[in-house]
Amino acid sequence: MDSRPQRSGAISLLGRAHRQAVFGRRARVLAELLAGRIPAGASVLDVGCGDGTIAMLIKERDPSLTMRGIEFAQRENCKIECKAFDGVNIPYPDDSFDVCVFVDVLHHVRESQGVVRLLSEALRVTRRFVLIKDHLSENWLDCKTLKFMDWVGNRPHGVVLPYNYQSRVQWDRCFVETGLKVKDWQAEIPLYPWPFRAVFGRHLHFIALVEKTKP
């Protein structure tokens, strides 16, 4: 008997359950945690803003913020002002914003040097901070789990999935190469309800506020 259809059905069922249990909660939790790290009155650029949901929720928590977005695959009815983005060059002049935000964007860049280049662009257009939510992969199990999560969350939208996950050492190396200093790091992100937390939580996610080391 061929067990592949059964495995495929089980994965599909788990994927649907994961989306239903996680999507709304993820946006609310991330908006709260990110908003708490953005100075009042700041101008913010959300790089890879998607449909603008998280940026909109951040703005709701602090109406003093100015939120704009850029997106490689622009979506209709984005909830914030959004410009097209080629995935490499941020279409704004130097020092245009106080904070650049990346929410689960940098692991979609194809190689580590691409991450450094994009962080360098963020450094160019921000006056103060870069705020990052992304993943940590320290071993093969982390990588396998993150690949599944990425596939479930992004494959239906046609998002490119290079699965370029970094360890903490690799992230720190990217920051040093770019000229960024870690101001705040949080690796306990309560994105998932039980029982998903035991599998998809752990220390696979982080939020980092990094700042320019030179004006």
PDB file of C-alpha atoms in Angstrom:
ATOM      1  CA  MET A   1       0.000   0.000   0.000  1.00  0.00           C
ATOM      2  CA  ASP A   2       1.332   3.452  -0.964  1.00  0.00           C
ATOM      3  CA  SER A   3       1.517   5.609   2.150  1.00  0.00           C
ATOM      4  CA  ARG A   4       2.388   8.810   0.271  1.00  0.00           C
ATOM      5  CA  PRO A   5      -1.242  10.011  -0.131  1.00  0.00           C
ATOM      6  CA  GLN A   6      -1.765   9.478   3.602  1.00  0.00           C
ATOM      7  CA  ARG A   7       1.355  11.466   4.447  1.00  0.00           C
ATOM      8  CA  SER A   8       0.322  14.209   2.031  1.00  0.00           C
ATOM      9  CA  GLY A   9      -3.140  14.369   3.553  1.00  0.00           C
ATOM     10  CA  ALA A  10      -1.748  14.536   7.077  1.00  0.00           C
ATOM     11  CA  ILE A  11       0.647  17.335   6.155  1.00  0.00           C
ATOM     12  CA  SER A  12      -2.169  19.243   4.440  1.00  0.00           C
ATOM     13  CA  LEU A  13      -4.411  18.854   7.491  1.00  0.00           C
ATOM     14  CA  LEU A  14      -1.637  19.998   9.834  1.00  0.00           C
ATOM     15  CA  GLY A  15      -0.923  22.926   7.569  1.00  0.00           C
ATOM     16  CA  ARG A  16      -4.553  24.101   7.622  1.00  0.00           C
ATOM     17  CA  ALA A  17      -4.721  23.736  11.397  1.00  0.00           C
ATOM     18  CA  HIS A  18      -1.457  25.665  11.765  1.00  0.00           C
ATOM     19  CA  ARG A  19      -2.745  28.576   9.667  1.00  0.00           C
ATOM     20  CA  GLN A  20      -6.074  28.728  11.489  1.00  0.00           C
ATOM     21  CA  ALA A  21      -4.473  28.640  14.937  1.00  0.00           C
ATOM     22  CA  VAL A  22      -1.575  30.982  14.251  1.00  0.00           C
ATOM     23  CA  PHE A  23      -2.281  33.676  11.649  1.00  0.00           C
ATOM     24  CA  GLY A  24      -4.267  36.234  13.673  1.00  0.00           C
ATOM     25  CA  ARG A  25      -2.373  35.588  16.890  1.00  0.00           C
ATOM     26  CA  ARG A  26       0.992  36.008  15.140  1.00  0.00           C
ATOM     27  CA  ALA A  27       0.079  39.450  13.813  1.00  0.00           C
ATOM     28  CA  ARG A  28      -1.210  40.665  17.188  1.00  0.00           C
ATOM     29  CA  VAL A  29       1.764  39.352  19.184  1.00  0.00           C
ATOM     30  CA  LEU A  30       4.350  40.711  16.755  1.00  0.00           C
ATOM     31  CA  ALA A  31       2.659  44.108  16.539  1.00  0.00           C
ATOM     32  CA  GLU A  32       2.727  44.421  20.330  1.00  0.00           C
ATOM     33  CA  LEU A  33       6.365  43.357  20.676  1.00  0.00           C
ATOM     34  CA  LEU A  34       7.591  45.467  17.768  1.00  0.00           C
ATOM     35  CA  ALA A  35       5.632  48.575  18.767  1.00  0.00           C
ATOM     36  CA  GLY A  36       7.210  48.440  22.209  1.00  0.00           C
ATOM     37  CA  ARG A  37      10.666  48.839  20.634  1.00  0.00           C
ATOM     38  CA  ILE A  38       9.874  51.781  18.345  1.00  0.00           C
ATOM     39  CA  PRO A  39      10.369  55.281  19.786  1.00  0.00           C
ATOM     40  CA  ALA A  40       7.246  57.448  19.985  1.00  0.00           C
ATOM     41  CA  GLY A  41       6.818  59.738  17.003  1.00  0.00           C
ATOM     42  CA  ALA A  42       9.217  57.742  14.822  1.00  0.00           C
ATOM     43  CA  SER A  43       8.970  57.447  11.058  1.00  0.00           C
ATOM     44  CA  VAL A  44       9.033  53.742  10.166  1.00  0.00           C
ATOM     45  CA  LEU A  45       9.664  51.827   6.939  1.00  0.00           C
ATOM     46  CA  ASP A  46       8.335  48.254   6.845  1.00  0.00           C
ATOM     47  CA  VAL A  47      10.509  46.408   4.322  1.00  0.00           C
ATOM     48  CA  GLY A  48       8.503  43.563   2.775  1.00  0.00           C
ATOM     49  CA  CYS A  49       5.292  44.716   4.425  1.00  0.00           C
ATOM     50  CA  GLY A  50       2.988  42.154   2.780  1.00  0.00           C
ATOM     51  CA  ASP A  51      -0.595  43.366   3.080  1.00  0.00           C
ATOM     52  CA  GLY A  52       0.352  45.865   5.777  1.00  0.00           C
ATOM     53  CA  THR A  53      -1.515  44.124   8.594  1.00  0.00           C
ATOM     54  CA  ILE A  54       1.321  44.143  11.138  1.00  0.00           C
ATOM     55  CA  ALA A  55       2.276  47.737  10.315  1.00  0.00           C
ATOM     56  CA  MET A  56      -1.365  48.794  10.711  1.00  0.00           C
ATOM     57  CA  LEU A  57      -1.573  47.067  14.107  1.00  0.00           C
ATOM     58  CA  ILE A  58       1.660  48.773  15.215  1.00  0.00           C
ATOM     59  CA  LYS A  59       0.177  52.127  14.209  1.00  0.00           C
ATOM     60  CA  GLU A  60      -2.986  51.357  16.174  1.00  0.00           C
ATOM     61  CA  ARG A  61      -0.853  50.782  19.286  1.00  0.00           C
ATOM     62  CA  ASP A  62       1.005  54.055  18.804  1.00  0.00           C
ATOM     63  CA  PRO A  63      -0.810  56.583  16.578  1.00  0.00           C
ATOM     64  CA  SER A  64       2.199  58.935  16.818  1.00  0.00           C
ATOM     65  CA  LEU A  65       4.145  56.696  14.415  1.00  0.00           C
ATOM     66  CA  THR A  66       4.349  57.266  10.657  1.00  0.00           C
ATOM     67  CA  MET A  67       4.264  53.928   8.829  1.00  0.00           C
ATOM     68  CA  ARG A  68       5.229  53.293   5.201  1.00  0.00           C
ATOM     69  CA  GLY A  69       5.983  50.045   3.411  1.00  0.00           C
ATOM     70  CA  ILE A  70       7.796  48.580   0.430  1.00  0.00           C
ATOM     71  CA  GLU A  71       7.016  45.198  -1.084  1.00  0.00           C
ATOM     72  CA  PHE A  72       8.496  43.014  -3.825  1.00  0.00           C
ATOM     73  CA  ALA A  73       5.126  41.410  -4.586  1.00  0.00           C
ATOM     74  CA  GLN A  74       2.724  44.288  -4.046  1.00  0.00           C
ATOM     75  CA  ARG A  75      -0.790  43.367  -2.958  1.00  0.00           C
ATOM     76  CA  GLU A  76      -4.047  45.116  -3.693  1.00  0.00           C
ATOM     77  CA  ASN A  77      -5.611  47.024  -0.814  1.00  0.00           C
ATOM     78  CA  CYS A  78      -2.430  47.178   1.270  1.00  0.00           C
ATOM     79  CA  LYS A  79      -3.328  48.646   4.650  1.00  0.00           C
ATOM     80  CA  ILE A  80      -0.476  51.183   4.606  1.00  0.00           C
ATOM     81  CA  GLU A  81       1.133  53.358   1.946  1.00  0.00           C
ATOM     82  CA  CYS A  82       3.349  50.996  -0.061  1.00  0.00           C
ATOM     83  CA  LYS A  83       5.936  51.374  -2.838  1.00  0.00           C
ATOM     84  CA  ALA A  84       7.262  48.731  -5.213  1.00  0.00           C
ATOM     85  CA  PHE A  85      10.598  47.169  -4.211  1.00  0.00           C
ATOM     86  CA  ASP A  86      13.029  45.195  -6.380  1.00  0.00           C
ATOM     87  CA  GLY A  87      14.255  43.145  -3.422  1.00  0.00           C
ATOM     88  CA  VAL A  88      17.688  44.817  -3.391  1.00  0.00           C
ATOM     89  CA  ASN A  89      17.474  48.624  -3.540  1.00  0.00           C
ATOM     90  CA  ILE A  90      15.273  50.477  -1.056  1.00  0.00           C
ATOM     91  CA  PRO A  91      13.575  53.281  -3.058  1.00  0.00           C
ATOM     92  CA  TYR A  92      14.201  56.099  -0.568  1.00  0.00           C
ATOM     93  CA  PRO A  93      17.051  58.598  -0.023  1.00  0.00           C
ATOM     94  CA  ASP A  94      19.612  58.368   2.774  1.00  0.00           C
ATOM     95  CA  ASP A  95      18.358  58.976   6.333  1.00  0.00           C
ATOM     96  CA  SER A  96      14.678  58.995   5.354  1.00  0.00           C
ATOM     97  CA  PHE A  97      13.378  57.105   8.412  1.00  0.00           C
ATOM     98  CA  ASP A  98      14.028  56.633  12.095  1.00  0.00           C
ATOM     99  CA  VAL A  99      13.452  52.867  11.990  1.00  0.00           C
ATOM    100  CA  CYS A 100      13.519  50.166   9.288  1.00  0.00           C
ATOM    101  CA  VAL A 101      11.550  47.012  10.102  1.00  0.00           C
ATOM    102  CA  PHE A 102      11.992  43.512   8.653  1.00  0.00           C
ATOM    103  CA  VAL A 103       9.376  40.950   9.692  1.00  0.00           C
ATOM    104  CA  ASP A 104      10.322  37.450   8.468  1.00  0.00           C
ATOM    105  CA  VAL A 105      11.894  38.911   5.339  1.00  0.00           C
ATOM    106  CA  LEU A 106      15.656  38.398   5.567  1.00  0.00           C
ATOM    107  CA  HIS A 107      15.560  34.580   5.488  1.00  0.00           C
ATOM    108  CA  HIS A 108      13.988  34.900   2.023  1.00  0.00           C
ATOM    109  CA  VAL A 109      17.205  36.453   0.709  1.00  0.00           C
ATOM    110  CA  ARG A 110      19.165  33.810  -1.198  1.00  0.00           C
ATOM    111  CA  GLU A 111      22.551  33.973   0.567  1.00  0.00           C
ATOM    112  CA  SER A 112      24.202  35.511   3.602  1.00  0.00           C
ATOM    113  CA  GLN A 113      25.911  38.240   1.576  1.00  0.00           C
ATOM    114  CA  GLY A 114      22.493  39.176   0.230  1.00  0.00           C
ATOM    115  CA  VAL A 115      21.342  39.640   3.825  1.00  0.00           C
ATOM    116  CA  VAL A 116      24.331  41.914   4.454  1.00  0.00           C
ATOM    117  CA  ARG A 117      23.546  43.946   1.317  1.00  0.00           C
ATOM    118  CA  LEU A 118      19.911  44.417   2.311  1.00  0.00           C
ATOM    119  CA  LEU A 119      20.834  45.335   5.872  1.00  0.00           C
ATOM    120  CA  SER A 120      23.305  47.848   4.428  1.00  0.00           C
ATOM    121  CA  GLU A 121      20.462  49.399   2.436  1.00  0.00           C
ATOM    122  CA  ALA A 122      18.372  49.609   5.601  1.00  0.00           C
ATOM    123  CA  LEU A 123      21.323  51.220   7.357  1.00  0.00           C
ATOM    124  CA  ARG A 124      21.522  53.790   4.554  1.00  0.00           C
ATOM    125  CA  VAL A 125      17.889  54.905   4.786  1.00  0.00           C
ATOM    126  CA  THR A 126      17.508  54.810   8.575  1.00  0.00           C
ATOM    127  CA  ARG A 127      18.736  57.484  10.950  1.00  0.00           C
ATOM    128  CA  ARG A 128      18.686  55.324  14.077  1.00  0.00           C
ATOM    129  CA  PHE A 129      17.521  51.718  14.232  1.00  0.00           C
ATOM    130  CA  VAL A 130      16.791  48.514  12.329  1.00  0.00           C
ATOM    131  CA  LEU A 131      14.177  46.256  13.948  1.00  0.00           C
ATOM    132  CA  ILE A 132      14.194  42.604  12.882  1.00  0.00           C
ATOM    133  CA  LYS A 133      11.911  39.663  13.475  1.00  0.00           C
ATOM    134  CA  ASP A 134      13.361  36.499  11.985  1.00  0.00           C
ATOM    135  CA  HIS A 135      14.432  32.920  12.687  1.00  0.00           C
ATOM    136  CA  LEU A 136      17.280  31.115  14.415  1.00  0.00           C
ATOM    137  CA  SER A 137      18.545  27.784  13.125  1.00  0.00           C
ATOM    138  CA  GLU A 138      21.178  26.121  15.281  1.00  0.00           C
ATOM    139  CA  ASN A 139      20.854  22.485  14.101  1.00  0.00           C
ATOM    140  CA  TRP A 140      19.250  20.192  11.529  1.00  0.00           C
ATOM    141  CA  LEU A 141      15.972  19.892  13.471  1.00  0.00           C
ATOM    142  CA  ASP A 142      15.601  23.672  13.615  1.00  0.00           C
ATOM    143  CA  CYS A 143      16.173  23.854   9.862  1.00  0.00           C
ATOM    144  CA  LYS A 144      13.652  21.110   9.061  1.00  0.00           C
ATOM    145  CA  THR A 145      11.013  22.709  11.307  1.00  0.00           C
ATOM    146  CA  LEU A 146      11.539  26.157   9.828  1.00  0.00           C
ATOM    147  CA  LYS A 147      11.328  24.813   6.283  1.00  0.00           C
ATOM    148  CA  PHE A 148       7.954  23.262   7.049  1.00  0.00           C
ATOM    149  CA  MET A 149       6.686  26.474   8.663  1.00  0.00           C
ATOM    150  CA  ASP A 150       7.848  28.526   5.684  1.00  0.00           C
ATOM    151  CA  TRP A 151       6.225  26.143   3.240  1.00  0.00           C
ATOM    152  CA  VAL A 152       2.902  26.202   5.079  1.00  0.00           C
ATOM    153  CA  GLY A 153       2.826  29.973   5.484  1.00  0.00           C
ATOM    154  CA  ASN A 154       4.245  31.156   2.170  1.00  0.00           C
ATOM    155  CA  ARG A 155       3.940  28.548  -0.556  1.00  0.00           C
ATOM    156  CA  PRO A 156       0.247  29.338  -1.248  1.00  0.00           C
ATOM    157  CA  HIS A 157       1.233  32.991  -1.920  1.00  0.00           C
ATOM    158  CA  GLY A 158       3.980  32.089  -4.405  1.00  0.00           C
ATOM    159  CA  VAL A 159       6.737  33.450  -2.140  1.00  0.00           C
ATOM    160  CA  VAL A 160      10.284  32.424  -3.079  1.00  0.00           C
ATOM    161  CA  LEU A 161      11.594  30.002  -0.453  1.00  0.00           C
ATOM    162  CA  PRO A 162      15.422  29.787  -0.369  1.00  0.00           C
ATOM    163  CA  TYR A 163      15.299  28.658   3.309  1.00  0.00           C
ATOM    164  CA  ASN A 164      18.305  30.832   4.192  1.00  0.00           C
ATOM    165  CA  TYR A 165      18.184  30.463   7.982  1.00  0.00           C
ATOM    166  CA  GLN A 166      21.001  31.806  10.156  1.00  0.00           C
ATOM    167  CA  SER A 167      22.437  30.817  13.524  1.00  0.00           C
ATOM    168  CA  ARG A 168      23.006  33.459  16.206  1.00  0.00           C
ATOM    169  CA  VAL A 169      26.702  33.509  15.314  1.00  0.00           C
ATOM    170  CA  GLN A 170      25.844  34.140  11.660  1.00  0.00           C
ATOM    171  CA  TRP A 171      23.397  36.933  12.554  1.00  0.00           C
ATOM    172  CA  ASP A 172      26.035  38.590  14.729  1.00  0.00           C
ATOM    173  CA  ARG A 173      28.507  38.353  11.864  1.00  0.00           C
ATOM    174  CA  CYS A 174      26.010  40.051   9.530  1.00  0.00           C
ATOM    175  CA  PHE A 175      25.520  42.865  12.046  1.00  0.00           C
ATOM    176  CA  VAL A 176      29.267  43.402  12.445  1.00  0.00           C
ATOM    177  CA  GLU A 177      29.802  43.443   8.661  1.00  0.00           C
ATOM    178  CA  THR A 178      26.989  45.948   8.245  1.00  0.00           C
ATOM    179  CA  GLY A 179      27.960  48.260  11.083  1.00  0.00           C
ATOM    180  CA  LEU A 180      25.056  47.494  13.410  1.00  0.00           C
ATOM    181  CA  LYS A 181      25.105  46.916  17.159  1.00  0.00           C
ATOM    182  CA  VAL A 182      22.539  44.802  19.029  1.00  0.00           C
ATOM    183  CA  LYS A 183      20.643  46.990  21.491  1.00  0.00           C
ATOM    184  CA  ASP A 184      17.958  44.469  22.447  1.00  0.00           C
ATOM    185  CA  TRP A 185      17.468  40.752  21.681  1.00  0.00           C
ATOM    186  CA  GLN A 186      14.452  38.591  22.565  1.00  0.00           C
ATOM    187  CA  ALA A 187      14.316  34.889  21.660  1.00  0.00           C
ATOM    188  CA  GLU A 188      11.136  33.967  23.548  1.00  0.00           C
ATOM    189  CA  ILE A 189       8.332  35.002  21.204  1.00  0.00           C
ATOM    190  CA  PRO A 190       4.879  33.649  22.251  1.00  0.00           C
ATOM    191  CA  LEU A 191       3.501  33.284  18.737  1.00  0.00           C
ATOM    192  CA  TYR A 192       1.869  29.884  19.154  1.00  0.00           C
ATOM    193  CA  PRO A 193      -0.833  28.396  21.373  1.00  0.00           C
ATOM    194  CA  TRP A 194      -0.414  24.918  22.790  1.00  0.00           C
ATOM    195  CA  PRO A 195       0.311  22.339  21.295  1.00  0.00           C
ATOM    196  CA  PHE A 196       1.958  24.182  18.375  1.00  0.00           C
ATOM    197  CA  ARG A 197       4.266  25.996  20.798  1.00  0.00           C
ATOM    198  CA  ALA A 198       6.122  22.781  21.638  1.00  0.00           C
ATOM    199  CA  VAL A 199       7.013  22.168  17.977  1.00  0.00           C
ATOM    200  CA  PHE A 200       7.100  25.596  16.298  1.00  0.00           C
ATOM    201  CA  GLY A 201       8.062  27.797  19.252  1.00  0.00           C
ATOM    202  CA  ARG A 202      11.183  26.775  21.179  1.00  0.00           C
ATOM    203  CA  HIS A 203      13.960  29.256  20.246  1.00  0.00           C
ATOM    204  CA  LEU A 204      13.260  29.379  16.514  1.00  0.00           C
ATOM    205  CA  HIS A 205      12.208  33.046  16.531  1.00  0.00           C
ATOM    206  CA  PHE A 206      13.804  36.269  17.668  1.00  0.00           C
ATOM    207  CA  ILE A 207      13.244  40.010  17.685  1.00  0.00           C
ATOM    208  CA  ALA A 208      16.340  42.202  17.585  1.00  0.00           C
ATOM    209  CA  LEU A 209      16.616  45.970  17.798  1.00  0.00           C
ATOM    210  CA  VAL A 210      19.947  46.951  16.266  1.00  0.00           C
ATOM    211  CA  GLU A 211      21.338  50.455  16.018  1.00  0.00           C
ATOM    212  CA  LYS A 212      23.782  52.313  13.825  1.00  0.00           C
ATOM    213  CA  THR A 213      27.274  52.410  15.281  1.00  0.00           C
ATOM    214  CA  LYS A 214      28.150  55.475  13.218  1.00  0.00           C
ATOM    215  CA  PRO A 215      26.007  58.537  12.414  1.00  0.00           C
TER     216      PRO A 215
END
